[in-house]
mmCIF file of C-alpha atoms in Angstrom:
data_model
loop_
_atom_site.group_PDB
_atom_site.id
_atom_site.type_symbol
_atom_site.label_atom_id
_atom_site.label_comp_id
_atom_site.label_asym_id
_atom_site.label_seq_id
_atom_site.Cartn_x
_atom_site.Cartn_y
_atom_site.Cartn_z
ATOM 1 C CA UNK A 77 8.684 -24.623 -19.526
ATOM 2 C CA UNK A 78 10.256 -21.676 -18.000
ATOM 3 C CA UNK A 79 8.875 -19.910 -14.860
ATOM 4 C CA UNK A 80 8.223 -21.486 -11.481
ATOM 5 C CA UNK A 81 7.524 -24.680 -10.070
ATOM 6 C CA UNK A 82 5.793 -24.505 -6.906
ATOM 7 C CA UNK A 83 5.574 -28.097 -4.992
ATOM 8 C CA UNK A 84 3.292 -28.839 -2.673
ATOM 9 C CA UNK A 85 3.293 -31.811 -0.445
ATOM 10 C CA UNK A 86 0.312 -33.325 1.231
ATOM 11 C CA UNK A 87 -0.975 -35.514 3.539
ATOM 12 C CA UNK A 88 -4.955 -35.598 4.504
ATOM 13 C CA UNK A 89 -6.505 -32.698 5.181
ATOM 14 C CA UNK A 90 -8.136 -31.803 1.647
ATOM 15 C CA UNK A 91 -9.707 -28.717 2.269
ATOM 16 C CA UNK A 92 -6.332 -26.791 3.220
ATOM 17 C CA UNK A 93 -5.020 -28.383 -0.262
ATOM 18 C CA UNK A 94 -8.632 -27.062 -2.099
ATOM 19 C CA UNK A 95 -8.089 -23.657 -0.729
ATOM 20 C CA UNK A 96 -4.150 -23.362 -1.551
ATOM 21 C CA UNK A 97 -4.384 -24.821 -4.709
ATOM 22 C CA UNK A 98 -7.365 -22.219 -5.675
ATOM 23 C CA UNK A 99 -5.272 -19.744 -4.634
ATOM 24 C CA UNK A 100 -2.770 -20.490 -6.458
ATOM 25 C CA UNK A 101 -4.782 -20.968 -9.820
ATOM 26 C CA UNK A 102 -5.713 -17.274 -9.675
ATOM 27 C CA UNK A 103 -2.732 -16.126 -10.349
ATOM 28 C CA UNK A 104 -3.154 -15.487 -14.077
ATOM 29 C CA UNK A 105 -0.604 -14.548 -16.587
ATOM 30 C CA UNK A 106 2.097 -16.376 -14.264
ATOM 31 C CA UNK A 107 4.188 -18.831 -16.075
ATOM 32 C CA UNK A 108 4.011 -21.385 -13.209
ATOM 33 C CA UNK A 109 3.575 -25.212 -13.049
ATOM 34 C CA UNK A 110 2.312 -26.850 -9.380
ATOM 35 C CA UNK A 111 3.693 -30.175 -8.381
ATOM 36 C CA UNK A 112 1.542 -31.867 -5.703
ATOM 37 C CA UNK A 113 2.388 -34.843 -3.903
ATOM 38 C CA UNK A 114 0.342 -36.829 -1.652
ATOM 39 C CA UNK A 115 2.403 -39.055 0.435
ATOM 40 C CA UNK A 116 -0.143 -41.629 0.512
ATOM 41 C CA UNK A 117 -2.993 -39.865 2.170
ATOM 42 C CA UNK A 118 -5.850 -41.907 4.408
ATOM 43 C CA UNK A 119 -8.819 -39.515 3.974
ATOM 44 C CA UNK A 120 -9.396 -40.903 0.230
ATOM 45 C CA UNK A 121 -7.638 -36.956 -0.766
ATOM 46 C CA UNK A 122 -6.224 -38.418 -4.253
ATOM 47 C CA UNK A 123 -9.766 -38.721 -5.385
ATOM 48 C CA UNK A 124 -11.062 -35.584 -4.189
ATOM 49 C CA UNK A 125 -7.726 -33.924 -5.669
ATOM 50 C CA UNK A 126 -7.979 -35.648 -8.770
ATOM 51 C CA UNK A 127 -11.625 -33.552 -9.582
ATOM 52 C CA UNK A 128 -9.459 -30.292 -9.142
ATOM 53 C CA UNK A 129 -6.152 -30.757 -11.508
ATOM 54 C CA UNK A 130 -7.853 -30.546 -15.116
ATOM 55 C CA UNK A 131 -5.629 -27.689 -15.233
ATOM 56 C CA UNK A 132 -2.073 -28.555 -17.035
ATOM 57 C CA UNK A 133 -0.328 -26.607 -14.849
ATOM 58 C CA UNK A 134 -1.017 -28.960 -12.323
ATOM 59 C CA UNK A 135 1.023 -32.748 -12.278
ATOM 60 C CA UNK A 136 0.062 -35.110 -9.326
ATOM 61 C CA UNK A 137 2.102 -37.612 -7.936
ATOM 62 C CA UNK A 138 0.860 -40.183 -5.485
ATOM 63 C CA UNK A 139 3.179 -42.393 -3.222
ATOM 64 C CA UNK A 140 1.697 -45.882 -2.650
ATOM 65 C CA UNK A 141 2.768 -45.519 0.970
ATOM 66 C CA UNK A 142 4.101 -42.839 3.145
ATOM 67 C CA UNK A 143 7.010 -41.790 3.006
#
């Protein structure tokens, strides 16, 4: 894949990470991937996360504890 890779780290507060990535999915016609990773979030985030990245543009990675 050619384009950009945008990576965006997170920790808690989901609906800052909703609205951003949102944002970001309406680009269209942008050859972009988004890398998001949650360093271990406490407010159960990876879940709610998890309902928003059908979209392969997206890859999550989750860190068992924070780093």
């Amino acid at each position: 894949m050619t384009g950009t890779t945008i990576i965006l780290p997170v920790y808690n507060q989901f609906s800052l990470t909703e609205e951003c990535l949102r944002r970001l999915l309406s680009f269209s016609g942008e050859d972009f991937r988004i890398i998001l990773v949650d360093d271990a979030s406490t407010e159960g985030i990876f879940s709610d996360i998890s309902n928003l990245t059908n979209d392969q543009r997206i890859k999550v990675i989750r860190n068992e504890i924070n780093l």
